[in-house]
XYZ file of C-alpha atoms in Angstrom:
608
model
C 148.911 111.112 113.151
C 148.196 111.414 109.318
C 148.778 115.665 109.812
C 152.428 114.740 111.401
C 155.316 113.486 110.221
C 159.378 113.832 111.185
C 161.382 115.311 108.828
C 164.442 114.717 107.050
C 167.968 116.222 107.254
C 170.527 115.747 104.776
C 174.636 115.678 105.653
C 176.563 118.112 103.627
C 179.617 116.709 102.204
C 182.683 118.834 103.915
C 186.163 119.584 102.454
C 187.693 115.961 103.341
C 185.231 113.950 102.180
C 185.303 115.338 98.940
C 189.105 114.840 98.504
C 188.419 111.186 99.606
C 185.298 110.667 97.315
C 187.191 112.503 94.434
C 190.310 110.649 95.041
C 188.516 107.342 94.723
C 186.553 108.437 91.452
C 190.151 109.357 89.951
C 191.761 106.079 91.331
C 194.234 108.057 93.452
C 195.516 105.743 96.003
C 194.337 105.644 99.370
C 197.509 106.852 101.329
C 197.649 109.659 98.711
C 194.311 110.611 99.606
C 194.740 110.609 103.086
C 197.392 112.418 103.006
C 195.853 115.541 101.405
C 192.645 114.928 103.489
C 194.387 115.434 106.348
C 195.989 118.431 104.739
C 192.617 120.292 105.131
C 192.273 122.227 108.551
C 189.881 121.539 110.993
C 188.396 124.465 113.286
C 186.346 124.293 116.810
C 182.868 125.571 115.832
C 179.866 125.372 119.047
C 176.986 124.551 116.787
C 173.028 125.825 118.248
C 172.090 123.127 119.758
C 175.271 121.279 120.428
C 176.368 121.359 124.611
C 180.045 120.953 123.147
C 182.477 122.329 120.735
C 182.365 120.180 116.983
C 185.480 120.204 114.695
C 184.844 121.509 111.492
C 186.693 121.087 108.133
C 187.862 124.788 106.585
C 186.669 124.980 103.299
C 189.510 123.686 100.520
C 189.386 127.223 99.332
C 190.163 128.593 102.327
C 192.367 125.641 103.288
C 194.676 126.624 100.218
C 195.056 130.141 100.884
C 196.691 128.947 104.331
C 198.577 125.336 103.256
C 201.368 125.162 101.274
C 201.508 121.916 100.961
C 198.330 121.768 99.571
C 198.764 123.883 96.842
C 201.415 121.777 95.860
C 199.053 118.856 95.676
C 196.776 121.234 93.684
C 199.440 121.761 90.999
C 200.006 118.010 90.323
C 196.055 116.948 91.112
C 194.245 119.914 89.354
C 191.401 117.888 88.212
C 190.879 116.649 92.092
C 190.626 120.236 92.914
C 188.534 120.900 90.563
C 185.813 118.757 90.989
C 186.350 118.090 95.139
C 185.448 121.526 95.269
C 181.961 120.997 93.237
C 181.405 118.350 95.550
C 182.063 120.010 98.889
C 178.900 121.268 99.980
C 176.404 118.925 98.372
C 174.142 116.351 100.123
C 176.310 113.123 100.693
C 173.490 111.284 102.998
C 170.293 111.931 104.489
C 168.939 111.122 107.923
C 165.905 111.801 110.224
C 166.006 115.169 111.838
C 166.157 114.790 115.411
C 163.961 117.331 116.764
C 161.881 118.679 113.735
C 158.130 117.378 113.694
C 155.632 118.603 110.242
C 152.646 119.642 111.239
C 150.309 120.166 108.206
C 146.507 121.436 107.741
C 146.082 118.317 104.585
C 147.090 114.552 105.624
C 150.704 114.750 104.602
C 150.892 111.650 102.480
C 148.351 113.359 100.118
C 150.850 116.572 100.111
C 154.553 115.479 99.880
C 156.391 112.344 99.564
C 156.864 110.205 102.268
C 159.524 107.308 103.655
C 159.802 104.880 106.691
C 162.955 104.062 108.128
C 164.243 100.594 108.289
C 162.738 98.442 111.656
C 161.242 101.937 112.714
C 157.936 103.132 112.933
C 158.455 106.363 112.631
C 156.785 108.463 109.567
C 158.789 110.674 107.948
C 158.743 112.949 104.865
C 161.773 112.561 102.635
C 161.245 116.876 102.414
C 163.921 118.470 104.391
C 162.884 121.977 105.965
C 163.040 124.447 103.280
C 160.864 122.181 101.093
C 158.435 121.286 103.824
C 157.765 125.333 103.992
C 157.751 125.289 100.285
C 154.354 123.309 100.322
C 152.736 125.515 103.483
C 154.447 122.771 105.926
C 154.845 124.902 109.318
C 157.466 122.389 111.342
C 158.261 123.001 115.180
C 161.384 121.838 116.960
C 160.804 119.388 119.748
C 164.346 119.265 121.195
C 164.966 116.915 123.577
C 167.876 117.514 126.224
C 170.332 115.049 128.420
C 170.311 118.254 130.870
C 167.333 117.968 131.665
C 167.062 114.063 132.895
C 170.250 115.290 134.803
C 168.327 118.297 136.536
C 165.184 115.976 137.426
C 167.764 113.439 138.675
C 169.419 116.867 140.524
C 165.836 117.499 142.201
C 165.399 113.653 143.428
C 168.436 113.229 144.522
C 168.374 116.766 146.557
C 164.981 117.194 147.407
C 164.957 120.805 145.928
C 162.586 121.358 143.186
C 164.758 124.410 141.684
C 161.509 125.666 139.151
C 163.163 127.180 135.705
C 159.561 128.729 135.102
C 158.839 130.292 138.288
C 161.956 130.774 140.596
C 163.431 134.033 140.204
C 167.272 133.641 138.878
C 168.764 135.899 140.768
C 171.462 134.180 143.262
C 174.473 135.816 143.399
C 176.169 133.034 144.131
C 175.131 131.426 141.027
C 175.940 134.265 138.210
C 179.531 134.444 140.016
C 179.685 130.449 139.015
C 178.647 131.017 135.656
C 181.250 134.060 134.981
C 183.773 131.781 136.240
C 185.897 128.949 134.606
C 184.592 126.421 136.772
C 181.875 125.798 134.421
C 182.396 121.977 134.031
C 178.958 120.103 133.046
C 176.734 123.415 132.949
C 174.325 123.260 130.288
C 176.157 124.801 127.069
C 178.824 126.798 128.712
C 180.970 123.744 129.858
C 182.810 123.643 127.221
C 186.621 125.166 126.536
C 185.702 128.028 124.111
C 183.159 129.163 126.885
C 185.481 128.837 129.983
C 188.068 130.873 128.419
C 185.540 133.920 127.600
C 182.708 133.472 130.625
C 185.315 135.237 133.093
C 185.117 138.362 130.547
C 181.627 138.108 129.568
C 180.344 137.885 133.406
C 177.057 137.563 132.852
C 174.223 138.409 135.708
C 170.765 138.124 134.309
C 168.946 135.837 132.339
C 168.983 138.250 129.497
C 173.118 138.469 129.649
C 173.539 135.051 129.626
C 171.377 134.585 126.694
C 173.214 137.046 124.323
C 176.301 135.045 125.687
C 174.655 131.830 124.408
C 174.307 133.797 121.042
C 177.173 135.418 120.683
C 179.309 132.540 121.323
C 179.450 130.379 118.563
C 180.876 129.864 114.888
C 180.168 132.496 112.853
C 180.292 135.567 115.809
C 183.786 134.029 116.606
C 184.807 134.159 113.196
C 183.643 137.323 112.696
C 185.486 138.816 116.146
C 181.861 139.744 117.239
C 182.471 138.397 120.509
C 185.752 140.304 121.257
C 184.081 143.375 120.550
C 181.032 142.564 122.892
C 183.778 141.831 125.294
C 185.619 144.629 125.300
C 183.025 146.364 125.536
C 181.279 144.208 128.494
C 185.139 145.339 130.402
C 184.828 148.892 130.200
C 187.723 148.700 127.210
C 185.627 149.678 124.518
C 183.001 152.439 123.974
C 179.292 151.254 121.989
C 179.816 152.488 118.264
C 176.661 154.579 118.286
C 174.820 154.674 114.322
C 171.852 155.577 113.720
C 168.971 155.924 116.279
C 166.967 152.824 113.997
C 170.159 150.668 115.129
C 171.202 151.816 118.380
C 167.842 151.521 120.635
C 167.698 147.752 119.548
C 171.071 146.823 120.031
C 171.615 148.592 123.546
C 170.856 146.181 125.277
C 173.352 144.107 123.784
C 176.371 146.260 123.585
C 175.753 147.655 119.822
C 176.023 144.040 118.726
C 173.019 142.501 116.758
C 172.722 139.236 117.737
C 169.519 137.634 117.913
C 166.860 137.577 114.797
C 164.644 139.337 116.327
C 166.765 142.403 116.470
C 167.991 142.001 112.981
C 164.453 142.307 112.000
C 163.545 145.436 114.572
C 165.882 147.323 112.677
C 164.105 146.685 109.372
C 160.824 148.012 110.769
C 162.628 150.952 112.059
C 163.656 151.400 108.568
C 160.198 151.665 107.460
C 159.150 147.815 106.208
C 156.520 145.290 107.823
C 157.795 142.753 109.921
C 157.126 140.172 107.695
C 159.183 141.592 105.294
C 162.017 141.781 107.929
C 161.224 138.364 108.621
C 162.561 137.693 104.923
C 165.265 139.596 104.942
C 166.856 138.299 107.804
C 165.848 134.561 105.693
C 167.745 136.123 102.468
C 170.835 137.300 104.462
C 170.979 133.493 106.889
C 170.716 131.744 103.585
C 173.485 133.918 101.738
C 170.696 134.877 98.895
C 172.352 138.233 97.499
C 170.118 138.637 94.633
C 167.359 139.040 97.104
C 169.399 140.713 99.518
C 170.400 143.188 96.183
C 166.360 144.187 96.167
C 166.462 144.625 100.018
C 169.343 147.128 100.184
C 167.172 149.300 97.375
C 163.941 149.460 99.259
C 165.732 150.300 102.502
C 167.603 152.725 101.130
C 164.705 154.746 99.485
C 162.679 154.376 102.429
C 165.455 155.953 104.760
C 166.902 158.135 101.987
C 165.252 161.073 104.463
C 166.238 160.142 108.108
C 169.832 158.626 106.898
C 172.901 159.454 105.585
C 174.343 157.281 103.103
C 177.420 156.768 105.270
C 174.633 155.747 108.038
C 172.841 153.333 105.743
C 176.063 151.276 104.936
C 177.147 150.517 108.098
C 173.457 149.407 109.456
C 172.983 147.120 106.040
C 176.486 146.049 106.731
C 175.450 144.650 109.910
C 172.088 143.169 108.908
C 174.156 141.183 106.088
C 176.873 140.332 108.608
C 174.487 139.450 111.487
C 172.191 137.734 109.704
C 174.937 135.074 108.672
C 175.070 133.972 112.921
C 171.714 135.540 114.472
C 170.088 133.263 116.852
C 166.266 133.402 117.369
C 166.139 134.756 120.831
C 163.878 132.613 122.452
C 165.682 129.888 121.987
C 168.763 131.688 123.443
C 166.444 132.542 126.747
C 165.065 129.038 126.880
C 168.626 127.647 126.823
C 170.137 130.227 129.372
C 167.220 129.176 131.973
C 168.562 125.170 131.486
C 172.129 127.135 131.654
C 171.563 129.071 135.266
C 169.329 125.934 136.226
C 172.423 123.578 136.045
C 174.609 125.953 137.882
C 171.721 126.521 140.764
C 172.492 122.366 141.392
C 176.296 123.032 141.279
C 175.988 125.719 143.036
C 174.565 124.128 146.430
C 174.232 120.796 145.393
C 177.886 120.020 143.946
C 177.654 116.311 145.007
C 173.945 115.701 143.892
C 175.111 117.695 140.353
C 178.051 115.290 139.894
C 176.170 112.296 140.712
C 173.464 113.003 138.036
C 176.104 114.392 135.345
C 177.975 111.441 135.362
C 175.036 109.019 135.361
C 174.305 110.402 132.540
C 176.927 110.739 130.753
C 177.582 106.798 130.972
C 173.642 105.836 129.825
C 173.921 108.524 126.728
C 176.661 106.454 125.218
C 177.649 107.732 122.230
C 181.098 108.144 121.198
C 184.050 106.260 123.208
C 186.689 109.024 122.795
C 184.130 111.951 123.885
C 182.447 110.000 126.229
C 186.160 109.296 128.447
C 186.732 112.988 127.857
C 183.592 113.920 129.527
C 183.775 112.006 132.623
C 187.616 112.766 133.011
C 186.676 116.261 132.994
C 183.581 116.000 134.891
C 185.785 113.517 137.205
C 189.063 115.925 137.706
C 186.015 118.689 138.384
C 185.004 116.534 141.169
C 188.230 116.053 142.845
C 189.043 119.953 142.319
C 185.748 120.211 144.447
C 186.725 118.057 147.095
C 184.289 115.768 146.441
C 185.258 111.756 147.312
C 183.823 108.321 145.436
C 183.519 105.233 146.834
C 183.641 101.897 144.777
C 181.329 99.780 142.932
C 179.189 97.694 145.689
C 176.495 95.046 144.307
C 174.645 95.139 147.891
C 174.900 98.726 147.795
C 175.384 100.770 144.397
C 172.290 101.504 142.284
C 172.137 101.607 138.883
C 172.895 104.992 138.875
C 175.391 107.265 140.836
C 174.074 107.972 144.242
C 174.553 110.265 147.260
C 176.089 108.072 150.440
C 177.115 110.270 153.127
C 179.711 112.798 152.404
C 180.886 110.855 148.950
C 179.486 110.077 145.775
C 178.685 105.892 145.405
C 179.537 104.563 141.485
C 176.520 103.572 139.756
C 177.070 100.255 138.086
C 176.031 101.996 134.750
C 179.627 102.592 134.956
C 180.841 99.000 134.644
C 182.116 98.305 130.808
C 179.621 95.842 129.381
C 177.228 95.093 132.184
C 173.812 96.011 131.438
C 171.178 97.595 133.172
C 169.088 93.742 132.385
C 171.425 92.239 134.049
C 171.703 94.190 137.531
C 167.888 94.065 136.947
C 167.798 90.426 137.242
C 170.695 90.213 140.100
C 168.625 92.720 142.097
C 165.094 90.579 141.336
C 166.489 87.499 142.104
C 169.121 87.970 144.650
C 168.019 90.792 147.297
C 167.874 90.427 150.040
C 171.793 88.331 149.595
C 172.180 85.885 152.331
C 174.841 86.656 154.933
C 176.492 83.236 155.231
C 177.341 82.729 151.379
C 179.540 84.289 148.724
C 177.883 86.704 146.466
C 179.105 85.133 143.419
C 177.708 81.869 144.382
C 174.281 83.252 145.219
C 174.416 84.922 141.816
C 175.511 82.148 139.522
C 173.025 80.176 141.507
C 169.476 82.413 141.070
C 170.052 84.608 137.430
C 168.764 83.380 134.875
C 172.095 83.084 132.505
C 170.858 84.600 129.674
C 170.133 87.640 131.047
C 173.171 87.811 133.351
C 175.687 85.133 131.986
C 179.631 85.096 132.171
C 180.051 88.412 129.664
C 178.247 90.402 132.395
C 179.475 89.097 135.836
C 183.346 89.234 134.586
C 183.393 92.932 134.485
C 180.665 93.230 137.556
C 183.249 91.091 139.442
C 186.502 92.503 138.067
C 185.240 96.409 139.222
C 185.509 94.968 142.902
C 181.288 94.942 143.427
C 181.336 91.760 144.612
C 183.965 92.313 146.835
C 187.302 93.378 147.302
C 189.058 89.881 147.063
C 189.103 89.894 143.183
C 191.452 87.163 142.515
C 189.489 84.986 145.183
C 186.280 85.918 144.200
C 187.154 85.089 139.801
C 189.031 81.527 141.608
C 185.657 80.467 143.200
C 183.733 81.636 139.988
C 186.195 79.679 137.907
C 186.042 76.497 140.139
C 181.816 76.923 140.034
C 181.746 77.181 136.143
C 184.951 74.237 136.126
C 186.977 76.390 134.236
C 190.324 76.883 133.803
C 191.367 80.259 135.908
C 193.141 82.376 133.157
C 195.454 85.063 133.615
C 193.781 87.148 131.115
C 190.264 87.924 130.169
C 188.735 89.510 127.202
C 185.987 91.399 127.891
C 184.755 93.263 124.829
C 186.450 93.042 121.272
C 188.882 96.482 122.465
C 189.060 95.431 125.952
C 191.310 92.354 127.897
C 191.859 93.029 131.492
C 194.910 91.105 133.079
C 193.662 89.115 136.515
C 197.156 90.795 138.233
C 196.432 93.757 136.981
C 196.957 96.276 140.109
C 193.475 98.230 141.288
C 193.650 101.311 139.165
C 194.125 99.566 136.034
C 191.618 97.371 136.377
C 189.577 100.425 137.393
C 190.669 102.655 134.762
C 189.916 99.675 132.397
C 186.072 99.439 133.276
C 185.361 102.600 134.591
C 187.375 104.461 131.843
C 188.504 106.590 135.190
C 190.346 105.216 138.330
C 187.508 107.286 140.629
C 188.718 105.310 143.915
C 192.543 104.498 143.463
C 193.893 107.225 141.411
C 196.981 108.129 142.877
C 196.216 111.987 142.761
C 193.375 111.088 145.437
C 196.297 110.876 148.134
C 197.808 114.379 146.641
C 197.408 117.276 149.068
C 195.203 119.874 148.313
C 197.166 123.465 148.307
C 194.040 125.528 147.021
C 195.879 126.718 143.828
C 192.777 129.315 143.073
C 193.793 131.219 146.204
C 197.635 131.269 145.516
C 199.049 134.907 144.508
C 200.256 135.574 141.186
C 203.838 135.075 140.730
C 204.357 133.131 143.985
C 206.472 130.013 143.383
C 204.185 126.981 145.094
C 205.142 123.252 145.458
C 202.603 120.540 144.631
C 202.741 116.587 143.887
C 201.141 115.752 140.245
C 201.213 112.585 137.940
C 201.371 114.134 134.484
C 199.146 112.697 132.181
C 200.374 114.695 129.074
C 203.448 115.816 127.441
C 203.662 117.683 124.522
C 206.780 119.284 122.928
C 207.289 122.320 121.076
C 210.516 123.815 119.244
C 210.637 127.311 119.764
C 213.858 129.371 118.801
C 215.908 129.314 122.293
C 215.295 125.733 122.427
C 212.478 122.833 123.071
C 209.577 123.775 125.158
C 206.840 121.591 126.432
C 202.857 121.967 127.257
C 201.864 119.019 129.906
C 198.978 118.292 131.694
C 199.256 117.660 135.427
C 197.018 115.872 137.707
C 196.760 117.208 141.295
C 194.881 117.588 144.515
C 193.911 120.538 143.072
C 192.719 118.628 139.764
C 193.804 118.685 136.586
C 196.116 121.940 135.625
C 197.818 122.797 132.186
C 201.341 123.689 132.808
C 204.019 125.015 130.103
C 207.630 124.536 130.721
C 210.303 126.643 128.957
C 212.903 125.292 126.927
C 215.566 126.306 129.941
C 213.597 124.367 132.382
C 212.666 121.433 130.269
C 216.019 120.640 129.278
C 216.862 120.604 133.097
C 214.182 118.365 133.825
C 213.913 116.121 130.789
C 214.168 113.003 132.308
C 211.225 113.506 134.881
C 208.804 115.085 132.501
C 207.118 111.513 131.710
C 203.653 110.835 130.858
C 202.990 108.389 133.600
C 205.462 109.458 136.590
C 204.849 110.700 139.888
C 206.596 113.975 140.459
C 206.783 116.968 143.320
C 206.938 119.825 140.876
C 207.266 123.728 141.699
C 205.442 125.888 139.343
C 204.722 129.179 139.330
C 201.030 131.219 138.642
C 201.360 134.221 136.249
C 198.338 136.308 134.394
C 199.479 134.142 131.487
C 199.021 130.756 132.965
C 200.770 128.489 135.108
C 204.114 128.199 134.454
C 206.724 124.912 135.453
C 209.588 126.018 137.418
C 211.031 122.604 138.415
C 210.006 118.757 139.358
C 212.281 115.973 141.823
C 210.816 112.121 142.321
């Protein structure tokens, strides 16, 4: 233990923060400041080791080239300016870096300094990476995954030990999956910004889907990197052949460099050890062009023979370029094994897959907002799948989601504040229940309160696992405890559930989805995948979004519909949404006609 140590990370203050922090320094008042913080432009970026898109803040340089506004700001706050954008880009906290462990040949706390996090035991040196290597600190990444407590849970829960290591990935049923949009809850390419390109990137071997895992991210976006591999992947787009030192290690990935190791291949080729490729591909990821100033000479001596100097631009063009988003390659074949592992499970174990996602989902926690958004989507994936849930059940619901029959039983991890110490005492201290007594009376009776007291067995009871009968069952609880029966309850600082409340808001309420009485479980299914383009289809759907647009002819509107089929995105032209105005109501119960084009679905008309 005295070799090892974690190591720290340090947040980089972004564009907003250092209008707010600036603001405050400068006593600019706080509505001022948030309104030119929220001035600056925010921009999906899929980060390495992220398994979902982050918003990032644009620059403020970049954000004033494109706002207006904000240059106005600028020209009566030119001081804020001025020193926000010294700021942007500078340390504003530091933290412990979740995967990265020091390893050193000296006991680290005679080699660098050290700290210890508050209440943890956890040693740590207060070196981030580039430091650490600075003093012959070699650190390796330990990164631990939610997908893979989801795949173990997978294998139990199936009985099929799919083996990443061993088990050839070669299932034609599984590639078509991945190059699909139907990638919901597969291990990095769930997200939007891989749905909408997986279709054109189509993927078949291990080795495909890891240059799609590299490709697809910030910096190969920005730089349209992508689109060309794309284009190129559909038969649009011919390889830009160079130079043979460029071509024969980018073939394999359509005459796009993107993994390190390539980056450096092509530096040997040029006639330098790897090591030294090693740092130029360092120089060019860390944007150090005095270094990169030196590189461009050597390489260009040493291939001032075998190139021509129209030749040697382009390839240096692309190590500079590439460098900026290369990803190390065996972290891109690591992560597409996790990938094809996750869609093996969905593949031919949809119900098993959804059952573990979801579990896990609810016991990583995290943030509220992104945490609903992942189980509405990986709940709206079910439904599209055909897949049915069945309620809450004390005497019959695990902690976890489980398999029961043809449906998909709710864990009670699900239940909003009840916690896994609590079922733990229920299920010590009440199973087997007895037959001839209420369940609530049997628990009130045998838990010990402070590990299962009133805060837990309100929400237990409210979620209908203790029995349909809610109002009866919170009446006999209230008459045990001789309290008054109210005809609200809160729950949780954000969270008061009304006793009359019908069954899918109370569900909604502690599940943060209605999984057994949403009313789009009673939709029929019309198997919109296998409808023909431009064939005019009618469909009930409870829209859950409506969002407006003026366009010249009029206002249009982009909604979100929720149908047997799942959830679809609609768009309804201004024509057509002026027509049906007073239907198109976040909330309402409609049979709408729509129509399917190459461009998307498209709203054609909606009665009660």
């Amino acid at each position: 233990i005295d070799h090892c140590a974690a190591v720290s990370t340090f947040t980089m203050r972004k564009a907003k923060s250092a209008i707010r922090d600036v603001c405050r320094l400068l006593e600019i008042d706080l509505e001022t400041a948030d309104k030119i913080a929220k001035l600056i432009p925010t921009v999906y970026y899929l980060d390495d080791d992220s398994e979902e898109d982050k918003l990032v803040d644009l620059s403020i340089e970049e954000a004033l080239e494109h706002v207006e506004e904000l240059r106005d700001y600028r020209n009566i706050y030119p001081e804020l300016f001025e020193m926000a954008q010294k700021l942007e880009g500078l340390e504003s906290s530091s933290s412990i870096h979740a995967a990265g462990t020091l390893i050193t040949n000296a006991p680290v706390m005679e080699s660098m300094p050290m700290i210890r996090q508050d209440k943890k035991e956890l040693q740590a040196t207060a070196l981030e990476l580039r430091a650490c290597e600075s003093v012959k600190g070699i650190k390796y990444d330990f990164l631990g995954l939610n997908t893979l407590d989801v795949i173990i849970y997978c294998q139990e829960l199936s009985g099929d030990k799919f083996d990443m290591e061993f088990d050839k990935c070669n299932d034609e049923n599984v590639w078509n999956l991945i190059s699909s949009n139907k990638t919901t809850g597969l291990f990095q390419i769930g997200t939007d910004t891989y749905k909408k390109r997986m279709p054109r990137l189509a993927p078949k071997t291990i080795s495909e889907l890891a240059a799609c895992l590299a490709l697809v991210r910030g910096p190969c976006i920005s730089s349209g990197s992508d689109e060309v591999y794309m284009q190129i992947q559909e038969g649009e787009r011919e390889i830009e052949l160079i130079h043979p030192y460029y071509d024969s290690v980018t073939k394999d990935t359509n005459g796009v460099m993107i993994f390190q190791e390539q980056l450096m291949s092509v530096c040997v080729n040029m006639g330098v050890s790897i090591e030294r490729g090693f740092q130029i591909m360092k120089f060019s990821s860390k944007k150090k062009f005095d270094k990169l100033k030196e590189a461009e000479n050597e390489l260009r001596e040493l291939t001032k023979n075998s190139m021509t100097e129209e030749q040697f631009k382009k390839v240096f063009t692309m190590i500079v370029d590439s460098g900026k988003y290369a990803f190390n390659s065996s972290h891109a074949v690591a992560y597409a094994m996790v990938g094809y592992t996750t869609a093996y499970y969905k593949c031919y174990y949809p119900k098993e897959f959804i059952a573990s996602t979801l579990s896990y989902i609810y016991l990583n926690g995290g943030d509220v907002k992104k945490r609903r958004k992942k189980i509405e989507e990986v709940f709206n994936d079910a439904r599209e799948l055909g897949i049915k849930f069945l309620p809450p059940d004390i005497t019959k619901s695990s902690w976890k989601f489980t398999i029961e029959g043809d449906a998909i039983r709710i864990g009670l991890c699900a239940i909003t504040s009840f916690s896994e110490a609590a079922y733990n005492e229920i299920i010590e201290k009440c199973v087997p229940f007895e037959s001839d007594r209420s369940l609530i009376s049997q628990i009130h009776e045998k838990v010990q309160k402070t590990k299962c007291g009133k805060r837990a067995l309100i929400p237990l009871l409210f979620s209908g696992a203790l029995g349909e009968n809610v109002s009866e069952i919170y009446n006999e609880f209230c008459t045990i405890r001789k309290e008054e029966v109210l005809k609200e309850i809160k729950v949780h600082n954000s969270l008061t559930i009304k006793v009359e409340a019908t069954s899918y808001e109370t569900e909604e309420a502690l599940l943060e989805v209605a999984y057994t009485n949403h009313p789009a479980n009673n939709f029929n299914k019309i198997g919109l995948d296998t409808v023909k383009l431009f064939k005019e289809v009618q469909m009930d759907a409870l829209i859950t979004r409506v969002k407006t647009h003026k366009a010249k002819n009029g206002t249009m509107a982009f909604m979100s519909f929720d149908t047997g089929d799942g959830l679809i995105e609609v768009t309804a032209f201004a024509d057509t949404y002026k027509a049906n105005k007073k239907l198109l109501k976040k909330g309402k119960i409609i049979k709408t006609t729509i129509k399917k084009t190459n461009k998307g679905i498209i709203f054609m008309g909606a009665e009660e």
